[in-house]
PDB file of C-alpha atoms and ligand atoms in Angstrom:
ATOM      1  CA  MET A   1       0.000   0.000   0.000  1.00 80.00           C
ATOM      2  CA  ALA A   2       1.095   3.546  -0.577  1.00 94.00           C
ATOM      3  CA  ILE A   3       0.052   7.055   0.295  1.00 97.00           C
ATOM      4  CA  LEU A   4      -0.584   8.898  -2.961  1.00 98.00           C
ATOM      5  CA  THR A   5      -0.280  12.614  -3.704  1.00 98.00           C
ATOM      6  CA  ILE A   6      -3.628  14.393  -3.770  1.00 98.00           C
ATOM      7  CA  LEU A   7      -4.095  16.944  -6.566  1.00 98.00           C
ATOM      8  CA  GLU A   8      -5.241  20.378  -5.450  1.00 96.00           C
ATOM      9  CA  PHE A   9      -7.581  22.920  -7.001  1.00 95.00           C
ATOM     10  CA  PRO A  10      -7.129  24.573  -9.496  1.00 94.00           C
ATOM     11  CA  ASP A  11      -5.038  21.718 -10.995  1.00 96.00           C
ATOM     12  CA  PRO A  12      -6.536  21.043 -14.465  1.00 97.00           C
ATOM     13  CA  ARG A  13      -6.128  17.277 -13.970  1.00 98.00           C
ATOM     14  CA  LEU A  14      -9.021  17.460 -11.479  1.00 98.00           C
ATOM     15  CA  ARG A  15     -11.219  18.378 -14.475  1.00 98.00           C
ATOM     16  CA  ARG A  16     -10.633  15.143 -16.406  1.00 98.00           C
ATOM     17  CA  LYS A  17     -13.617  12.830 -16.767  1.00 98.00           C
ATOM     18  CA  ALA A  18     -12.727   9.350 -15.523  1.00 98.00           C
ATOM     19  CA  VAL A  19     -13.372   6.292 -17.696  1.00 98.00           C
ATOM     20  CA  PRO A  20     -15.229   3.168 -16.522  1.00 98.00           C
ATOM     21  CA  VAL A  21     -13.202   0.272 -15.147  1.00 98.00           C
ATOM     22  CA  GLU A  22     -13.440  -2.657 -17.565  1.00 98.00           C
ATOM     23  CA  VAL A  23     -11.961  -5.417 -15.432  1.00 97.00           C
ATOM     24  CA  VAL A  24     -11.751  -5.446 -11.651  1.00 98.00           C
ATOM     25  CA  ASP A  25      -8.308  -7.007 -11.288  1.00 98.00           C
ATOM     26  CA  GLU A  26      -5.379  -6.881  -8.858  1.00 98.00           C
ATOM     27  CA  LYS A  27      -4.298  -3.519 -10.291  1.00 98.00           C
ATOM     28  CA  ILE A  28      -7.670  -2.006  -9.391  1.00 98.00           C
ATOM     29  CA  ARG A  29      -7.589  -3.616  -5.941  1.00 98.00           C
ATOM     30  CA  THR A  30      -4.129  -2.097  -5.333  1.00 98.00           C
ATOM     31  CA  LEU A  31      -5.530   1.289  -6.379  1.00 98.00           C
ATOM     32  CA  ILE A  32      -8.420   0.790  -3.913  1.00 98.00           C
ATOM     33  CA  ASP A  33      -6.017  -0.054  -1.070  1.00 98.00           C
ATOM     34  CA  ASP A  34      -3.898   3.005  -1.884  1.00 98.00           C
ATOM     35  CA  LEU A  35      -6.982   5.244  -2.035  1.00 98.00           C
ATOM     36  CA  LEU A  36      -8.136   3.997   1.371  1.00 98.00           C
ATOM     37  CA  GLU A  37      -4.708   4.466   2.919  1.00 98.00           C
ATOM     38  CA  THR A  38      -4.411   7.965   1.417  1.00 98.00           C
ATOM     39  CA  MET A  39      -7.923   8.926   2.575  1.00 98.00           C
ATOM     40  CA  TYR A  40      -7.363   7.691   6.143  1.00 97.00           C
ATOM     41  CA  ASP A  41      -3.957   9.371   6.295  1.00 97.00           C
ATOM     42  CA  ALA A  42      -5.232  12.764   5.075  1.00 96.00           C
ATOM     43  CA  PRO A  43      -7.625  12.374   6.991  1.00 96.00           C
ATOM     44  CA  GLY A  44     -10.798  12.505   4.943  1.00 97.00           C
ATOM     45  CA  ILE A  45     -14.099  10.657   4.612  1.00 97.00           C
ATOM     46  CA  GLY A  46     -13.998  10.127   0.858  1.00 98.00           C
ATOM     47  CA  LEU A  47     -11.535  10.043  -2.020  1.00 98.00           C
ATOM     48  CA  ALA A  48     -11.990   9.582  -5.757  1.00 98.00           C
ATOM     49  CA  ALA A  49      -9.277   8.168  -8.046  1.00 98.00           C
ATOM     50  CA  THR A  50      -9.364  11.455 -10.014  1.00 98.00           C
ATOM     51  CA  GLN A  51      -7.936  13.207  -6.947  1.00 98.00           C
ATOM     52  CA  VAL A  52      -4.770  11.093  -7.138  1.00 98.00           C
ATOM     53  CA  ASP A  53      -4.459  11.566 -10.918  1.00 98.00           C
ATOM     54  CA  VAL A  54      -5.859   8.146 -11.838  1.00 98.00           C
ATOM     55  CA  HIS A  55      -8.710   8.706 -14.252  1.00 98.00           C
ATOM     56  CA  GLN A  56     -10.752   5.563 -13.711  1.00 98.00           C
ATOM     57  CA  ARG A  57     -14.160   5.448 -12.063  1.00 98.00           C
ATOM     58  CA  VAL A  58     -13.217   4.293  -8.565  1.00 98.00           C
ATOM     59  CA  LEU A  59     -13.999   5.953  -5.235  1.00 98.00           C
ATOM     60  CA  VAL A  60     -13.730   5.122  -1.559  1.00 98.00           C
ATOM     61  CA  ALA A  61     -15.547   6.546   1.449  1.00 98.00           C
ATOM     62  CA  ASP A  62     -15.799   5.936   5.175  1.00 98.00           C
ATOM     63  CA  ILE A  63     -17.927   8.173   7.371  1.00 97.00           C
ATOM     64  CA  SER A  64     -17.408   6.126  10.551  1.00 96.00           C
ATOM     65  CA  ASP A  65     -15.437   7.614  13.461  1.00 93.00           C
ATOM     66  CA  ASP A  66     -13.171   4.591  13.822  1.00 94.00           C
ATOM     67  CA  LYS A  67     -12.334   3.889  10.149  1.00 93.00           C
ATOM     68  CA  SER A  68     -14.314   0.661  10.396  1.00 95.00           C
ATOM     69  CA  THR A  69     -16.738   0.996   7.480  1.00 96.00           C
ATOM     70  CA  PRO A  70     -14.905   1.460   4.189  1.00 98.00           C
ATOM     71  CA  LEU A  71     -17.160   1.727   1.166  1.00 98.00           C
ATOM     72  CA  VAL A  72     -15.595   0.898  -2.200  1.00 98.00           C
ATOM     73  CA  LEU A  73     -17.465   1.838  -5.364  1.00 98.00           C
ATOM     74  CA  ILE A  74     -16.304   1.016  -8.885  1.00 98.00           C
ATOM     75  CA  ASN A  75     -18.225   2.539 -11.818  1.00 98.00           C
ATOM     76  CA  PRO A  76     -20.776   4.111  -9.439  1.00 98.00           C
ATOM     77  CA  GLU A  77     -24.040   5.315 -10.904  1.00 98.00           C
ATOM     78  CA  ILE A  78     -26.581   7.361  -8.979  1.00 98.00           C
ATOM     79  CA  LEU A  79     -30.037   6.032  -9.832  1.00 98.00           C
ATOM     80  CA  SER A  80     -32.291   8.398  -7.890  1.00 98.00           C
ATOM     81  CA  ARG A  81     -32.025  11.512  -5.755  1.00 98.00           C
ATOM     82  CA  ASP A  82     -34.614  13.034  -3.462  1.00 98.00           C
ATOM     83  CA  GLY A  83     -34.883  15.499  -0.614  1.00 98.00           C
ATOM     84  CA  VAL A  84     -32.573  18.402   0.085  1.00 97.00           C
ATOM     85  CA  GLU A  85     -29.556  18.467   2.373  1.00 95.00           C
ATOM     86  CA  ILE A  86     -27.401  21.539   2.891  1.00 97.00           C
ATOM     87  CA  THR A  87     -24.035  20.577   4.338  1.00 95.00           C
ATOM     88  CA  GLU A  88     -20.838  22.459   4.956  1.00 96.00           C
ATOM     89  CA  GLU A  89     -18.473  20.560   2.686  1.00 97.00           C
ATOM     90  CA  GLY A  90     -14.742  20.394   2.548  1.00 96.00           C
ATOM     91  CA  CYS A  91     -12.540  18.614   0.022  1.00 98.00           C
ATOM     92  CA  LEU A  92      -9.052  17.132   0.272  1.00 97.00           C
ATOM     93  CA  SER A  93      -8.348  18.805  -3.090  1.00 97.00           C
ATOM     94  CA  VAL A  94      -9.408  22.246  -1.806  1.00 96.00           C
ATOM     95  CA  PRO A  95      -7.592  22.330   1.539  1.00 93.00           C
ATOM     96  CA  GLY A  96      -8.822  24.631   4.275  1.00 91.00           C
ATOM     97  CA  VAL A  97     -12.042  25.637   2.487  1.00 94.00           C
ATOM     98  CA  TYR A  98     -15.521  24.801   3.794  1.00 95.00           C
ATOM     99  CA  GLU A  99     -18.698  26.038   2.130  1.00 96.00           C
ATOM    100  CA  LYS A 100     -22.371  25.139   2.266  1.00 96.00           C
ATOM    101  CA  VAL A 101     -23.556  23.055  -0.690  1.00 97.00           C
ATOM    102  CA  GLU A 102     -27.056  21.831  -1.462  1.00 97.00           C
ATOM    103  CA  ARG A 103     -27.436  18.196  -2.519  1.00 98.00           C
ATOM    104  CA  ALA A 104     -29.987  15.392  -2.396  1.00 98.00           C
ATOM    105  CA  GLU A 105     -30.583  14.031   1.119  1.00 98.00           C
ATOM    106  CA  HIS A 106     -31.356  10.507  -0.079  1.00 98.00           C
ATOM    107  CA  ILE A 107     -29.902   8.657  -3.041  1.00 98.00           C
ATOM    108  CA  THR A 108     -29.947   5.183  -4.471  1.00 98.00           C
ATOM    109  CA  PHE A 109     -26.945   4.004  -6.461  1.00 98.00           C
ATOM    110  CA  ARG A 110     -25.323   0.982  -8.010  1.00 98.00           C
ATOM    111  CA  ALA A 111     -21.692   0.086  -8.492  1.00 98.00           C
ATOM    112  CA  LEU A 112     -19.266  -2.828  -8.509  1.00 98.00           C
ATOM    113  CA  ASP A 113     -17.547  -3.774  -5.258  1.00 98.00           C
ATOM    114  CA  ARG A 114     -13.849  -4.646  -4.907  1.00 96.00           C
ATOM    115  CA  ASP A 115     -14.565  -8.180  -6.143  1.00 97.00           C
ATOM    116  CA  GLY A 116     -16.330  -6.873  -9.242  1.00 98.00           C
ATOM    117  CA  LYS A 117     -19.733  -7.907  -7.908  1.00 98.00           C
ATOM    118  CA  GLY A 118     -22.700  -5.641  -8.656  1.00 98.00           C
ATOM    119  CA  ILE A 119     -24.208  -3.906  -5.631  1.00 98.00           C
ATOM    120  CA  GLU A 120     -27.190  -1.624  -5.257  1.00 98.00           C
ATOM    121  CA  MET A 121     -27.452   0.598  -2.177  1.00 98.00           C
ATOM    122  CA  GLU A 122     -29.143   3.607  -0.735  1.00 98.00           C
ATOM    123  CA  ALA A 123     -27.693   6.329   1.451  1.00 98.00           C
ATOM    124  CA  ARG A 124     -28.954   9.287   3.454  1.00 98.00           C
ATOM    125  CA  GLY A 125     -27.392  12.335   5.059  1.00 96.00           C
ATOM    126  CA  LEU A 126     -23.608  12.551   5.223  1.00 97.00           C
ATOM    127  CA  LEU A 127     -22.980   9.326   3.280  1.00 97.00           C
ATOM    128  CA  ALA A 128     -25.351  10.488   0.515  1.00 98.00           C
ATOM    129  CA  VAL A 129     -23.515  13.831   0.376  1.00 98.00           C
ATOM    130  CA  CYS A 130     -20.166  12.052   0.319  1.00 98.00           C
ATOM    131  CA  VAL A 131     -21.121   9.706  -2.554  1.00 98.00           C
ATOM    132  CA  GLN A 132     -22.519  12.627  -4.602  1.00 98.00           C
ATOM    133  CA  HIS A 133     -19.356  14.677  -3.936  1.00 98.00           C
ATOM    134  CA  GLU A 134     -17.076  11.788  -4.993  1.00 98.00           C
ATOM    135  CA  CYS A 135     -19.143  10.931  -8.085  1.00 98.00           C
ATOM    136  CA  ASP A 136     -18.753  14.586  -9.114  1.00 98.00           C
ATOM    137  CA  HIS A 137     -14.955  14.187  -8.884  1.00 98.00           C
ATOM    138  CA  LEU A 138     -15.129  11.314 -11.375  1.00 98.00           C
ATOM    139  CA  ASP A 139     -16.880  13.709 -13.783  1.00 98.00           C
ATOM    140  CA  GLY A 140     -14.262  16.426 -13.240  1.00 98.00           C
ATOM    141  CA  LYS A 141     -16.526  18.482 -11.040  1.00 98.00           C
ATOM    142  CA  LEU A 142     -15.614  20.101  -7.704  1.00 98.00           C
ATOM    143  CA  PHE A 143     -17.801  21.355  -4.873  1.00 97.00           C
ATOM    144  CA  VAL A 144     -16.574  24.898  -5.529  1.00 97.00           C
ATOM    145  CA  ASP A 145     -18.421  24.700  -8.878  1.00 97.00           C
ATOM    146  CA  TYR A 146     -21.677  25.063  -6.901  1.00 97.00           C
ATOM    147  CA  LEU A 147     -20.516  28.440  -5.559  1.00 96.00           C
ATOM    148  CA  SER A 148     -20.496  31.825  -7.266  1.00 95.00           C
ATOM    149  CA  GLU A 149     -17.633  32.717  -9.620  1.00 95.00           C
ATOM    150  CA  LEU A 150     -16.538  35.445  -7.201  1.00 95.00           C
ATOM    151  CA  LYS A 151     -16.335  32.990  -4.313  1.00 94.00           C
ATOM    152  CA  ARG A 152     -14.477  30.487  -6.478  1.00 94.00           C
ATOM    153  CA  GLN A 153     -11.880  33.114  -7.439  1.00 94.00           C
ATOM    154  CA  ARG A 154     -11.365  34.004  -3.785  1.00 94.00           C
ATOM    155  CA  ILE A 155     -10.898  30.327  -2.939  1.00 94.00           C
ATOM    156  CA  ARG A 156      -8.412  29.887  -5.785  1.00 93.00           C
ATOM    157  CA  LYS A 157      -6.327  32.763  -4.427  1.00 92.00           C
ATOM    158  CA  ARG A 158      -6.589  31.464  -0.880  1.00 90.00           C
ATOM    159  CA  VAL A 159      -5.471  27.931  -1.799  1.00 88.00           C
ATOM    160  CA  GLN A 160      -2.581  29.244  -3.880  1.00 85.00           C
ATOM    161  CA  LYS A 161      -1.515  31.591  -1.093  1.00 86.00           C
ATOM    162  CA  ALA A 162      -1.709  28.794   1.464  1.00 83.00           C
ATOM    163  CA  HIS A 163       0.512  26.754  -0.834  1.00 78.00           C
ATOM    164  CA  ARG A 164       3.129  29.461  -0.988  1.00 79.00           C
ATOM    165  CA  GLN A 165       3.162  29.764   2.775  1.00 74.00           C
ATOM    166  CA  GLU A 166       2.994  25.984   3.190  1.00 63.00           C
ATOM    167  CA  SER A 167       0.605  26.493   6.058  1.00 52.00           C
ATOM    168  CA  ASN A 168      -2.210  24.132   6.879  1.00 55.00           C
ATOM    169  CA  GLN A 169      -5.401  25.509   8.298  1.00 55.00           C
ATOM    170  CA  PRO A 170      -7.073  23.215  10.797  1.00 57.00           C
ATOM    171  CA  HIS A 171     -10.016  21.248   9.413  1.00 59.00           C
ATOM    172  CA  ARG A 172     -13.369  22.311  10.786  1.00 65.00           C
ATOM    173  CA  ALA A 173     -15.493  19.686   9.042  1.00 73.00           C
ATOM    174  CA  PRO A 174     -14.753  16.332   7.438  1.00 75.00           C
ATOM    175  CA  ALA A 175     -12.991  16.714   4.099  1.00 79.00           C
ATOM    176  CA  ILE A 176     -14.317  14.598   1.276  1.00 77.00           C
TER     177      ILE A 176
HETATM  178 ZN1   ZN B 201     -13.485  16.239  -2.807  1.00 73.40          ZN
END
């Protein structure tokens, strides 16, 4: 296993649309293990392959407090969305930034698991938000895209400035 480098906004590689995984093989399972290790190390509650510059449709998430409930989704597809949930979101690719985003409160989705078996699930609340946020990453979309252009420009400057100073602001909310 390895801890991978997480790309940061406004890196253009975060805008690439990931392609579906054709075969769930050992290479994909190694990627999954690396994604989990990188997410737990960060720490975050979700990570998409796009964020580590691998443009295949794979994401991991774990919203538990004790890192006990990893969720692995390959080729995830959201089937239905309902309700409204406004959550203060953060993102490992936009360090130190937390903004309110409106998403569906309840979703159903299907995917392949780490053995390549088809699964269909539903999620509510934070897990639903997390899966929607990560699926966006696979399409090259970031949570800052839901904000105004002015806000996004401010965030871009802030992240770049933070980079120059190499300072890390403390996380106030879980980063996805
Ligand atoms: Zn994110």
